[in-house]
Amino acid sequence: MYIKVTLYVLAIWLTANINAISVTVYYEALCFDSVNFITRQLYPNYPLFKDHVTIDFVPYGKAIHNFNTTTGKYTFKCQHGKEECMGNKFQACGLAQIDKKDVQMEFVTCVMSTSNPSNVYFIEQCANKYKMDFKKIVTCASSKEGDELLASNGEKTWNLEPNLSYVPTIVYNNSTEINSIETRNSLVDFKNVVCGKLATRKPVLCDKTSFFEKIKQFFT
Ligand SMILES: *[C@@H]1O[C@H](CO)[C@@H](O)[C@H](O)[C@H]1NC(C)=O
Ligand SMILES: *[C@@H]1O[C@H](CO)[C@@H](O)[C@H](O)[C@H]1NC(C)=O
Ligand SMILES: *[C@@H]1O[C@H](CO)[C@@H](O)[C@H](O)[C@H]1NC(C)=O
Ligand SMILES: *[C@@H]1O[C@H](CO)[C@@H](O)[C@H](O)[C@H]1NC(C)=O
């Protein structure tokens, strides 16, 4: 009995202390590799990692933005044209409306899984699916608010060193340095990269027969 309780407390303690890795996904709406990463690597592995990893989405990609002091407005140029800028802005506005990380993941995956992640029709469907306020997204995307959200994503993206050269780029622990090998590995096998980072503290996620997993099985 004492052993059980002790192990249970230990299990809770371990779980509480492992939520340590941040993953930031720099992506853009009309990019096949972004779609692939989000729908085939990130989303399928998310249930496994969600208690241990915090995901942040930064839709912007290989774009530029400028603030025109005469007009008081931002201008944007995106890799795949105006439509992509709209898509990124709509997603930024949607993300800003959601405070639950799980729902952010669902929303972005929903949009990126459609045949056109910049298309307002699909964004509306995904927003409705997750009980978001689509009207608010439209208002945001057609106003200063959306411009500022996208420009802020642009600042984050342009803060990276070296400059973004591949989309999507995956960055761990809020680093401002791009590790292109790590990005490449993440695109091919996200689970393996995250497991490598968690290895010393959390073998359970990555190894079904680990000590931790045995403790869990003991209680279920
Ligand atoms: C990430 O940051 C956390 C908290 O600062 C730290 O415990 C962990 O070792 C870092 N992981 C990597 C891979 O840098
Ligand atoms: C700012 O906007 C004004 C009015 O549209 C335009 O004439 C000017 O060229 C713009 N400036 C820059 C730096 O883009
Ligand atoms: C990154 O891009 C900016 C803007 O185009 C440029 O001024 C800067 O020199 C670039 N930095 C590197 C390291 O290439
Ligand atoms: C990364 O930044 C976010 C937001 O500022 C913060 O909540 C989180 O703890 C940071 N993660 C790491 C590992 O430093």
Coordinates of N, CA and C and ligand atoms in Angstrom, one line a residue:
M1 N 0.8 -1.2 0.0 CA 0.0 0.0 0.0 C 0.9 1.3 0.0
Y2 N 1.8 1.3 0.9 CA 2.7 2.5 1.0 C 3.5 2.7 -0.3
I3 N 3.9 1.5 -0.8 CA 4.7 1.5 -2.0 C 3.8 2.1 -3.2
K4 N 2.6 1.6 -3.2 CA 1.7 2.1 -4.3 C 1.5 3.6 -4.2
V5 N 1.3 4.1 -3.0 CA 1.0 5.5 -2.8 C 2.3 6.3 -3.2
T6 N 3.4 5.8 -2.7 CA 4.7 6.5 -3.0 C 4.9 6.5 -4.5
L7 N 4.7 5.4 -5.2 CA 4.9 5.4 -6.6 C 3.9 6.3 -7.3
Y8 N 2.7 6.3 -6.8 CA 1.7 7.2 -7.5 C 2.1 8.7 -7.3
V9 N 2.6 9.0 -6.2 CA 3.0 10.4 -5.9 C 4.2 10.7 -6.8
L10 N 5.1 9.7 -6.9 CA 6.3 9.9 -7.8 C 5.9 10.1 -9.2
A11 N 4.9 9.3 -9.7 CA 4.4 9.4 -11.0 C 3.8 10.8 -11.3
I12 N 3.1 11.3 -10.3 CA 2.5 12.7 -10.5 C 3.6 13.7 -10.5
W13 N 4.6 13.5 -9.7 CA 5.7 14.4 -9.6 C 6.5 14.4 -10.9
L14 N 6.7 13.3 -11.5 CA 7.4 13.1 -12.7 C 6.7 13.9 -13.8
T15 N 5.4 13.6 -13.9 CA 4.5 14.2 -14.9 C 4.6 15.7 -14.8
A16 N 4.5 16.2 -13.6 CA 4.4 17.6 -13.4 C 5.7 18.3 -13.8
N17 N 6.8 17.6 -13.7 CA 8.1 18.2 -13.9 C 8.6 18.1 -15.3
I18 N 7.9 17.5 -16.2 CA 8.4 17.2 -17.5 C 7.9 18.1 -18.6
N19 N 6.9 18.9 -18.2 CA 6.3 19.8 -19.2 C 7.3 20.9 -19.5
A20 N 8.3 20.6 -20.2 CA 9.4 21.6 -20.2 C 9.8 22.0 -21.6
I21 N 9.3 21.3 -22.6 CA 9.8 21.7 -24.0 C 8.8 22.5 -24.7
S22 N 9.3 23.6 -25.3 CA 8.5 24.4 -26.2 C 8.8 24.1 -27.6
V23 N 7.8 24.0 -28.5 CA 8.0 23.8 -29.9 C 7.4 24.9 -30.6
T24 N 8.1 25.6 -31.5 CA 7.5 26.7 -32.3 C 7.5 26.3 -33.7
V25 N 6.4 26.4 -34.3 CA 6.3 26.0 -35.8 C 6.1 27.3 -36.6
Y26 N 7.1 27.6 -37.4 CA 7.1 28.7 -38.3 C 6.6 28.2 -39.6
Y27 N 5.4 28.6 -40.1 CA 4.9 27.9 -41.3 C 4.1 29.0 -42.1
E28 N 3.6 28.5 -43.2 CA 2.8 29.4 -44.0 C 1.6 28.6 -44.7
A29 N 0.5 29.3 -45.0 CA -0.7 28.6 -45.3 C -0.6 27.8 -46.6
L30 N 0.1 28.3 -47.7 CA 0.0 27.6 -48.9 C 1.3 26.8 -49.2
C31 N 1.8 26.1 -48.2 CA 3.1 25.5 -48.4 C 2.9 24.0 -48.1
F32 N 3.2 23.2 -49.1 CA 3.0 21.8 -49.0 C 3.7 21.1 -47.9
D33 N 5.0 21.6 -47.6 CA 5.7 21.0 -46.5 C 5.2 21.4 -45.2
S34 N 4.6 22.5 -45.1 CA 3.9 22.9 -43.8 C 2.7 22.0 -43.6
V35 N 1.9 21.8 -44.6 CA 0.8 20.9 -44.5 C 1.2 19.5 -44.1
N36 N 2.2 19.0 -44.8 CA 2.8 17.7 -44.4 C 3.2 17.5 -43.0
F37 N 4.0 18.5 -42.5 CA 4.5 18.4 -41.2 C 3.4 18.5 -40.2
I38 N 2.4 19.4 -40.4 CA 1.4 19.6 -39.4 C 0.4 18.4 -39.4
T39 N 0.1 17.9 -40.6 CA -0.9 16.8 -40.6 C -0.3 15.4 -40.4
R40 N 1.0 15.2 -40.8 CA 1.5 13.9 -40.7 C 2.5 13.7 -39.5
Q41 N 3.1 14.7 -39.0 CA 4.0 14.6 -37.9 C 3.5 15.1 -36.6
L42 N 3.1 16.4 -36.7 CA 2.7 17.1 -35.4 C 1.4 16.6 -34.9
Y43 N 0.4 16.6 -35.7 CA -0.9 16.2 -35.2 C -1.0 14.7 -34.7
P44 N -0.5 13.8 -35.5 CA -0.6 12.4 -35.0 C 0.2 12.1 -33.8
N45 N 1.3 12.8 -33.5 CA 2.1 12.6 -32.3 C 1.6 13.4 -31.1
Y46 N 0.7 14.4 -31.4 CA 0.4 15.3 -30.4 C -0.2 14.7 -29.1
P47 N -1.1 13.7 -29.2 CA -1.7 13.1 -28.0 C -0.6 12.5 -27.1
L48 N 0.4 12.0 -27.7 CA 1.5 11.4 -27.0 C 2.3 12.4 -26.2
F49 N 2.4 13.6 -26.7 CA 3.3 14.6 -26.2 C 2.7 15.7 -25.4
K50 N 1.3 15.8 -25.6 CA 0.7 17.1 -25.2 C 0.9 17.6 -23.8
D51 N 1.2 16.6 -22.9 CA 1.4 17.0 -21.5 C 2.9 17.4 -21.2
H52 N 3.7 17.2 -22.2 CA 5.1 17.5 -22.0 C 5.7 18.5 -23.0
V53 N 4.9 18.9 -23.9 CA 5.4 19.8 -24.9 C 4.3 20.9 -25.2
T54 N 4.8 22.2 -25.3 CA 3.9 23.3 -25.6 C 4.2 23.7 -27.0
I55 N 3.1 23.7 -27.9 CA 3.3 24.0 -29.3 C 2.8 25.4 -29.5
D56 N 3.6 26.2 -30.2 CA 3.2 27.5 -30.7 C 3.3 27.6 -32.2
F57 N 2.2 28.1 -32.8 CA 2.1 28.3 -34.2 C 2.4 29.7 -34.6
V58 N 3.3 29.9 -35.6 CA 3.6 31.2 -36.1 C 3.4 31.2 -37.6
P59 N 2.1 31.5 -38.1 CA 1.9 31.6 -39.5 C 2.4 32.9 -40.0
Y60 N 3.3 32.8 -41.0 CA 3.9 34.0 -41.6 C 4.9 33.5 -42.7
G61 N 5.8 32.7 -42.4 CA 6.7 32.0 -43.4 C 7.7 33.0 -44.1
K62 N 7.9 32.7 -45.3 CA 8.9 33.5 -46.1 C 8.2 34.7 -46.6
A63 N 8.0 35.7 -45.8 CA 7.2 36.9 -46.2 C 8.0 38.1 -45.7
I64 N 7.5 39.3 -46.2 CA 8.1 40.5 -45.7 C 6.9 41.4 -45.3
H65 N 7.2 42.3 -44.4 CA 6.2 43.3 -44.0 C 6.9 44.6 -43.8
N66 N 6.1 45.6 -44.0 CA 6.6 47.0 -43.8 C 5.5 47.8 -43.2
F67 N 5.9 48.8 -42.4 CA 4.9 49.7 -41.9 C 5.1 51.0 -42.6
N68 N 4.1 51.4 -43.3 CA 4.1 52.7 -44.1 C 3.6 53.8 -43.2
T69 N 4.6 54.7 -42.8 CA 4.3 55.8 -41.9 C 3.3 56.8 -42.5
T70 N 3.2 56.9 -43.8 CA 2.3 57.8 -44.4 C 0.9 57.4 -44.3
T71 N 0.7 56.1 -44.6 CA -0.7 55.5 -44.5 C -1.0 55.0 -43.1
G72 N 0.0 54.8 -42.3 CA -0.2 54.2 -41.0 C -0.6 52.7 -41.0
K73 N -0.3 52.1 -42.2 CA -0.7 50.7 -42.3 C 0.5 49.8 -42.7
Y74 N 0.3 48.5 -42.3 CA 1.3 47.5 -42.7 C 1.0 47.1 -44.2
T75 N 2.1 46.7 -44.8 CA 1.9 46.0 -46.1 C 2.7 44.7 -46.0
F76 N 2.2 43.7 -46.6 CA 2.8 42.3 -46.6 C 3.0 41.8 -48.0
K77 N 4.1 41.0 -48.1 CA 4.3 40.3 -49.3 C 4.6 38.8 -48.9
C78 N 3.8 37.9 -49.4 CA 4.1 36.5 -49.0 C 4.6 35.7 -50.1
Q79 N 5.3 34.6 -49.7 CA 5.9 33.7 -50.7 C 5.0 33.3 -51.9
H80 N 3.8 32.9 -51.5 CA 2.8 32.4 -52.5 C 1.7 33.5 -52.7
G81 N 2.1 34.7 -52.6 CA 1.1 35.8 -53.0 C 0.1 36.2 -52.0
K82 N -0.7 37.2 -52.4 CA -1.7 37.8 -51.5 C -2.6 36.8 -50.8
E83 N -3.0 35.8 -51.5 CA -3.9 34.8 -51.0 C -3.3 34.2 -49.7
E84 N -2.0 33.9 -49.8 CA -1.3 33.3 -48.7 C -1.3 34.2 -47.5
C85 N -1.0 35.5 -47.8 CA -1.0 36.5 -46.7 C -2.4 36.5 -45.9
M86 N -3.5 36.4 -46.7 CA -4.8 36.3 -46.1 C -5.0 35.1 -45.3
G87 N -4.5 34.0 -45.8 CA -4.6 32.7 -45.1 C -3.8 32.8 -43.8
N88 N -2.6 33.3 -43.8 CA -1.8 33.4 -42.6 C -2.5 34.3 -41.6
K89 N -3.1 35.4 -42.1 CA -3.7 36.4 -41.2 C -5.0 35.8 -40.6
F90 N -5.8 35.0 -41.4 CA -7.0 34.4 -40.8 C -6.6 33.4 -39.7
Q91 N -5.5 32.7 -40.0 CA -5.1 31.7 -39.0 C -4.5 32.4 -37.8
A92 N -3.8 33.5 -38.0 CA -3.3 34.2 -36.8 C -4.5 34.8 -36.0
C93 N -5.5 35.3 -36.7 CA -6.7 35.8 -36.0 C -7.4 34.7 -35.2
G94 N -7.5 33.5 -35.9 CA -8.2 32.4 -35.2 C -7.4 31.9 -34.0
L95 N -6.1 31.8 -34.1 CA -5.2 31.4 -33.0 C -5.4 32.3 -31.8
A96 N -5.4 33.6 -32.2 CA -5.5 34.6 -31.1 C -6.8 34.5 -30.3
Q97 N -7.8 33.9 -30.9 CA -9.0 33.7 -30.2 C -9.1 32.5 -29.3
I98 N -8.2 31.6 -29.4 CA -8.2 30.3 -28.7 C -7.2 30.3 -27.6
D99 N -7.6 30.1 -26.4 CA -6.6 30.0 -25.3 C -6.2 28.5 -25.0
K100 N -7.0 27.6 -25.4 CA -6.6 26.2 -25.2 C -5.6 25.6 -26.3
K101 N -4.5 25.2 -25.9 CA -3.5 24.7 -26.8 C -4.1 23.5 -27.7
D102 N -4.9 22.6 -27.0 CA -5.5 21.5 -27.8 C -6.3 22.0 -28.9
V103 N -7.1 23.1 -28.7 CA -8.0 23.6 -29.7 C -7.2 24.3 -30.8
Q104 N -6.1 25.0 -30.4 CA -5.3 25.6 -31.4 C -4.8 24.5 -32.4
M105 N -4.3 23.4 -31.8 CA -3.8 22.3 -32.6 C -4.9 21.8 -33.6
E106 N -6.1 21.6 -33.0 CA -7.2 21.1 -33.9 C -7.6 22.1 -35.0
F107 N -7.6 23.4 -34.6 CA -8.0 24.4 -35.6 C -7.0 24.5 -36.8
V108 N -5.7 24.6 -36.4 CA -4.7 24.7 -37.4 C -4.6 23.4 -38.3
T109 N -4.8 22.3 -37.7 CA -4.7 21.0 -38.4 C -5.9 21.0 -39.3
C110 N -7.1 21.4 -38.8 CA -8.3 21.4 -39.7 C -8.1 22.2 -40.9
V111 N -7.6 23.5 -40.7 CA -7.5 24.4 -41.8 C -6.4 23.9 -42.8
M112 N -5.3 23.4 -42.3 CA -4.2 23.0 -43.1 C -4.5 21.7 -43.8
S113 N -5.5 20.9 -43.4 CA -5.9 19.7 -44.0 C -6.8 19.9 -45.2
T114 N -7.3 21.1 -45.4 CA -8.2 21.4 -46.5 C -7.5 21.5 -47.8
S115 N -8.2 21.6 -48.9 CA -7.6 21.7 -50.2 C -7.0 23.1 -50.4
N116 N -7.5 24.1 -49.6 CA -6.9 25.4 -49.7 C -7.0 26.1 -48.3
P117 N -5.9 26.1 -47.6 CA -5.8 26.6 -46.3 C -5.9 28.1 -46.2
S118 N -6.0 28.8 -47.4 CA -6.2 30.3 -47.4 C -7.7 30.6 -47.6
N119 N -8.4 29.6 -48.0 CA -9.8 29.9 -48.4 C -10.8 30.1 -47.2
V120 N -11.4 31.3 -47.3 CA -12.3 31.7 -46.1 C -13.4 30.7 -45.9
Y121 N -13.9 30.0 -46.9 CA -14.9 29.0 -46.7 C -14.5 27.9 -45.8
F122 N -13.3 27.4 -46.0 CA -12.7 26.3 -45.2 C -12.4 26.8 -43.8
I123 N -11.9 28.0 -43.7 CA -11.6 28.6 -42.4 C -12.9 28.7 -41.6
E124 N -14.0 29.1 -42.2 CA -15.3 29.2 -41.5 C -15.7 27.9 -41.0
Q125 N -15.6 26.8 -41.9 CA -16.0 25.5 -41.5 C -15.2 25.0 -40.3
C126 N -13.9 25.3 -40.3 CA -13.1 24.8 -39.1 C -13.4 25.6 -37.9
A127 N -13.6 26.9 -38.1 CA -14.0 27.8 -36.9 C -15.3 27.3 -36.3
N128 N -16.2 27.0 -37.1 CA -17.5 26.5 -36.6 C -17.4 25.2 -35.9
K129 N -16.5 24.3 -36.5 CA -16.3 23.0 -35.9 C -15.8 23.1 -34.5
Y130 N -15.0 24.1 -34.2 CA -14.4 24.2 -32.8 C -15.1 25.3 -32.0
K131 N -16.3 25.7 -32.5 CA -17.2 26.7 -31.8 C -16.4 28.0 -31.5
M132 N -15.7 28.4 -32.6 CA -15.1 29.7 -32.5 C -16.0 30.7 -33.1
D133 N -15.7 32.0 -32.9 CA -16.5 33.1 -33.4 C -15.9 33.5 -34.7
F134 N -16.5 33.0 -35.8 CA -16.0 33.3 -37.1 C -16.1 34.7 -37.5
K135 N -17.2 35.4 -37.1 CA -17.4 36.8 -37.4 C -16.2 37.6 -36.8
K136 N -15.9 37.2 -35.6 CA -14.8 37.9 -35.0 C -13.4 37.7 -35.7
I137 N -13.3 36.5 -36.3 CA -12.1 36.2 -37.1 C -12.1 37.2 -38.3
V138 N -13.2 37.3 -39.0 CA -13.3 38.1 -40.2 C -13.0 39.6 -39.8
T139 N -13.6 40.0 -38.8 CA -13.4 41.4 -38.3 C -11.9 41.7 -38.1
C140 N -11.3 40.7 -37.4 CA -9.9 40.8 -37.1 C -9.1 40.8 -38.3
A141 N -9.4 39.9 -39.3 CA -8.5 39.8 -40.5 C -8.7 41.0 -41.4
S142 N -9.8 41.7 -41.3 CA -10.0 42.8 -42.2 C -9.7 44.2 -41.5
S143 N -9.0 44.1 -40.3 CA -8.7 45.3 -39.6 C -7.3 45.4 -39.2
K144 N -6.9 46.4 -38.5 CA -5.6 46.7 -37.9 C -5.2 45.5 -37.0
E145 N -6.1 44.9 -36.4 CA -5.8 43.8 -35.4 C -5.1 42.7 -36.1
G146 N -5.7 42.3 -37.3 CA -5.1 41.2 -38.0 C -3.7 41.6 -38.6
D147 N -3.6 42.8 -39.1 CA -2.3 43.3 -39.6 C -1.3 43.2 -38.4
E148 N -1.7 43.6 -37.2 CA -0.7 43.6 -36.1 C -0.3 42.2 -35.7
L149 N -1.3 41.3 -35.7 CA -1.0 39.9 -35.4 C 0.0 39.3 -36.4
L150 N -0.3 39.6 -37.7 CA 0.6 39.0 -38.7 C 2.0 39.7 -38.6
A151 N 2.0 41.0 -38.4 CA 3.3 41.7 -38.3 C 4.1 41.2 -37.1
S152 N 3.4 40.9 -36.0 CA 4.1 40.4 -34.8 C 4.7 39.0 -35.1
N153 N 3.9 38.2 -35.9 CA 4.5 36.9 -36.3 C 5.7 37.1 -37.2
G154 N 5.6 38.2 -38.0 CA 6.8 38.6 -38.9 C 8.0 39.0 -38.0
E155 N 7.8 39.7 -37.0 CA 8.9 40.1 -36.1 C 9.6 38.8 -35.5
K156 N 8.7 37.9 -35.0 CA 9.3 36.7 -34.5 C 10.1 35.9 -35.5
T157 N 9.5 35.9 -36.7 CA 10.2 35.1 -37.8 C 11.5 35.8 -38.2
W158 N 11.4 37.1 -38.3 CA 12.7 37.8 -38.8 C 13.7 37.9 -37.7
N159 N 13.3 37.6 -36.4 CA 14.2 37.5 -35.3 C 15.1 36.3 -35.4
L160 N 14.7 35.3 -36.1 CA 15.5 34.1 -36.2 C 16.8 34.3 -36.9
E161 N 17.8 33.6 -36.4 CA 19.1 33.6 -37.1 C 19.6 32.2 -37.4
P162 N 20.1 32.0 -38.6 CA 20.0 32.9 -39.7 C 18.6 33.2 -40.2
N163 N 18.4 34.0 -41.2 CA 17.1 34.3 -41.7 C 16.4 33.0 -42.2
L164 N 15.1 32.9 -42.0 CA 14.3 31.8 -42.4 C 14.6 31.4 -43.9
S165 N 15.0 30.1 -44.1 CA 15.3 29.8 -45.5 C 14.4 28.6 -45.9
Y166 N 13.8 27.9 -44.9 CA 13.0 26.8 -45.2 C 11.7 26.8 -44.4
V167 N 10.6 26.5 -45.1 CA 9.3 26.5 -44.4 C 8.7 25.1 -44.6
P168 N 8.2 24.5 -43.4 CA 8.3 25.1 -42.1 C 9.6 25.0 -41.4
T169 N 9.9 25.8 -40.5 CA 11.1 25.7 -39.6 C 10.6 25.4 -38.2
I170 N 11.2 24.4 -37.6 CA 10.8 24.0 -36.2 C 11.9 24.4 -35.3
V171 N 11.5 25.1 -34.2 CA 12.4 25.6 -33.3 C 12.0 25.1 -31.9
Y172 N 13.0 24.7 -31.1 CA 12.7 24.2 -29.8 C 13.2 25.2 -28.7
N173 N 12.4 25.2 -27.6 CA 12.7 26.0 -26.4 C 12.9 27.4 -26.7
N174 N 12.1 28.0 -27.5 CA 12.1 29.4 -27.8 C 13.4 29.9 -28.3
S175 N 14.2 29.1 -28.9 CA 15.5 29.5 -29.4 C 15.3 30.5 -30.5
T176 N 16.2 31.4 -30.7 CA 16.1 32.3 -31.9 C 17.1 31.9 -33.0
E177 N 17.8 30.8 -32.7 CA 18.7 30.3 -33.7 C 18.1 29.1 -34.4
I178 N 18.2 29.1 -35.7 CA 17.6 28.0 -36.5 C 18.7 26.9 -36.6
N179 N 18.3 25.7 -36.2 CA 19.1 24.6 -36.4 C 18.5 23.8 -37.6
S180 N 19.1 23.9 -38.8 CA 18.4 23.4 -39.9 C 18.4 21.9 -40.0
I181 N 19.5 21.2 -39.3 CA 19.5 19.8 -39.3 C 18.3 19.3 -38.4
E182 N 18.1 20.0 -37.3 CA 17.1 19.6 -36.3 C 15.7 19.8 -37.0
T183 N 15.6 20.9 -37.8 CA 14.3 21.1 -38.5 C 14.1 20.0 -39.5
R184 N 15.1 19.6 -40.2 CA 15.0 18.6 -41.2 C 14.6 17.2 -40.5
N185 N 15.2 16.9 -39.4 CA 14.9 15.7 -38.7 C 13.5 15.7 -38.2
S186 N 13.1 16.9 -37.7 CA 11.7 17.0 -37.2 C 10.7 16.8 -38.3
L187 N 11.0 17.2 -39.5 CA 10.0 17.1 -40.6 C 9.8 15.6 -41.0
V188 N 10.9 14.9 -40.8 CA 10.9 13.4 -41.1 C 10.4 12.6 -40.0
D189 N 10.8 12.9 -38.8 CA 10.5 12.1 -37.6 C 10.4 12.9 -36.3
F190 N 9.3 13.7 -36.2 CA 9.1 14.6 -35.1 C 9.2 13.9 -33.8
K191 N 8.6 12.7 -33.7 CA 8.5 12.0 -32.5 C 9.9 11.6 -32.0
N192 N 10.7 11.2 -32.9 CA 12.1 10.8 -32.5 C 12.9 12.0 -32.0
V193 N 12.7 13.2 -32.6 CA 13.4 14.4 -32.1 C 13.0 14.8 -30.7
V194 N 11.7 14.8 -30.5 CA 11.1 15.1 -29.2 C 11.6 14.1 -28.2
C195 N 11.5 12.8 -28.5 CA 12.0 11.8 -27.6 C 13.4 12.0 -27.2
G196 N 14.2 12.4 -28.2 CA 15.6 12.7 -27.9 C 15.8 13.8 -26.8
K197 N 14.9 14.8 -26.9 CA 15.0 15.9 -26.0 C 14.4 15.6 -24.6
L198 N 13.5 14.7 -24.6 CA 12.9 14.3 -23.4 C 13.6 13.1 -22.7
A199 N 14.5 12.5 -23.4 CA 15.1 11.2 -23.0 C 15.5 11.1 -21.6
T200 N 16.2 12.1 -21.1 CA 16.7 12.0 -19.7 C 15.7 12.1 -18.7
R201 N 14.6 12.8 -19.0 CA 13.6 13.0 -18.0 C 12.3 12.1 -18.2
K202 N 12.1 11.7 -19.5 CA 10.8 11.1 -19.8 C 10.9 10.0 -20.8
P203 N 11.6 8.9 -20.4 CA 11.7 7.8 -21.3 C 10.4 7.1 -21.6
V204 N 9.4 7.3 -20.7 CA 8.1 6.6 -20.9 C 7.4 6.9 -22.2
L205 N 7.5 8.1 -22.6 CA 6.7 8.4 -23.8 C 7.2 7.7 -25.0
C206 N 8.5 7.4 -25.0 CA 9.2 6.9 -26.2 C 9.4 5.4 -26.1
D207 N 9.3 4.9 -24.9 CA 9.6 3.5 -24.7 C 8.5 2.8 -23.9
K208 N 7.7 2.0 -24.5 CA 6.5 1.5 -23.9 C 6.8 0.6 -22.7
T209 N 8.1 0.1 -22.7 CA 8.4 -0.9 -21.6 C 9.2 -0.2 -20.5
S210 N 9.2 1.1 -20.5 CA 10.0 1.8 -19.5 C 9.4 1.6 -18.1
F211 N 10.2 2.0 -17.1 CA 9.8 1.9 -15.7 C 8.5 2.7 -15.4
F212 N 8.5 3.9 -16.0 CA 7.3 4.7 -15.8 C 6.0 4.1 -16.3
E213 N 6.1 3.5 -17.5 CA 5.0 2.9 -18.1 C 4.5 1.7 -17.2
K214 N 5.4 1.0 -16.7 CA 5.1 -0.1 -15.8 C 4.3 0.4 -14.5
I215 N 4.8 1.5 -14.0 CA 4.0 2.1 -12.9 C 2.6 2.5 -13.3
K216 N 2.5 3.1 -14.5 CA 1.1 3.4 -15.0 C 0.3 2.2 -15.1
Q217 N 0.9 1.1 -15.7 CA 0.1 -0.1 -15.9 C -0.3 -0.7 -14.6
F218 N 0.5 -0.5 -13.6 CA 0.2 -1.1 -12.3 C -1.1 -0.5 -11.7
F219 N -1.4 0.7 -12.1 CA -2.6 1.4 -11.6 C -3.8 1.3 -12.4
T220 N -3.6 0.8 -13.6 CA -4.8 0.8 -14.5 C -5.2 -0.6 -14.9
Ligands
LIG1 C1 14.2 23.3 -22.6 O1 14.0 24.1 -21.5 C2 13.7 23.5 -20.3 C3 13.3 24.5 -19.3 O2 14.2 25.6 -19.3 C4 14.9 22.7 -19.9 O3 14.6 22.0 -18.7 C5 15.2 21.7 -21.0 O4 16.3 20.9 -20.7 C6 15.3 22.4 -22.3 N1 15.4 21.4 -23.4 C7 16.2 21.5 -24.4 C8 16.2 20.4 -25.4 O5 16.9 22.5 -24.6
LIG2 C1 3.3 54.6 -48.4 O1 2.0 54.8 -48.9 C2 1.9 55.9 -49.8 C3 0.5 56.1 -50.2 O2 -0.1 54.9 -50.6 C4 2.8 55.6 -51.0 O3 2.7 56.7 -52.0 C5 4.2 55.4 -50.6 O4 5.0 55.0 -51.7 C6 4.3 54.4 -49.5 N1 5.6 54.4 -48.9 C7 6.4 53.3 -48.9 C8 7.7 53.4 -48.2 O5 6.0 52.2 -49.3
LIG3 C1 18.4 38.8 -43.2 O1 17.5 39.5 -44.0 C2 17.6 40.9 -43.8 C3 16.5 41.6 -44.5 O2 16.5 41.2 -45.9 C4 19.0 41.4 -44.2 O3 19.1 42.8 -44.0 C5 20.1 40.6 -43.5 O4 21.3 41.0 -43.9 C6 19.9 39.1 -43.6 N1 20.8 38.5 -42.7 C7 21.6 37.5 -43.1 C8 22.5 37.0 -42.1 O5 21.6 37.1 -44.2
LIG4 C1 8.9 29.8 -24.1 O1 8.2 31.0 -24.1 C2 6.9 30.9 -23.6 C3 6.2 32.2 -23.8 O2 7.0 33.3 -23.5 C4 7.0 30.5 -22.1 O3 5.7 30.3 -21.5 C5 7.7 29.1 -22.0 O4 7.9 28.8 -20.7 C6 9.1 29.2 -22.7 N1 9.6 27.9 -22.8 C7 10.9 27.6 -22.4 C8 11.3 26.1 -22.5 O5 11.7 28.4 -22.1

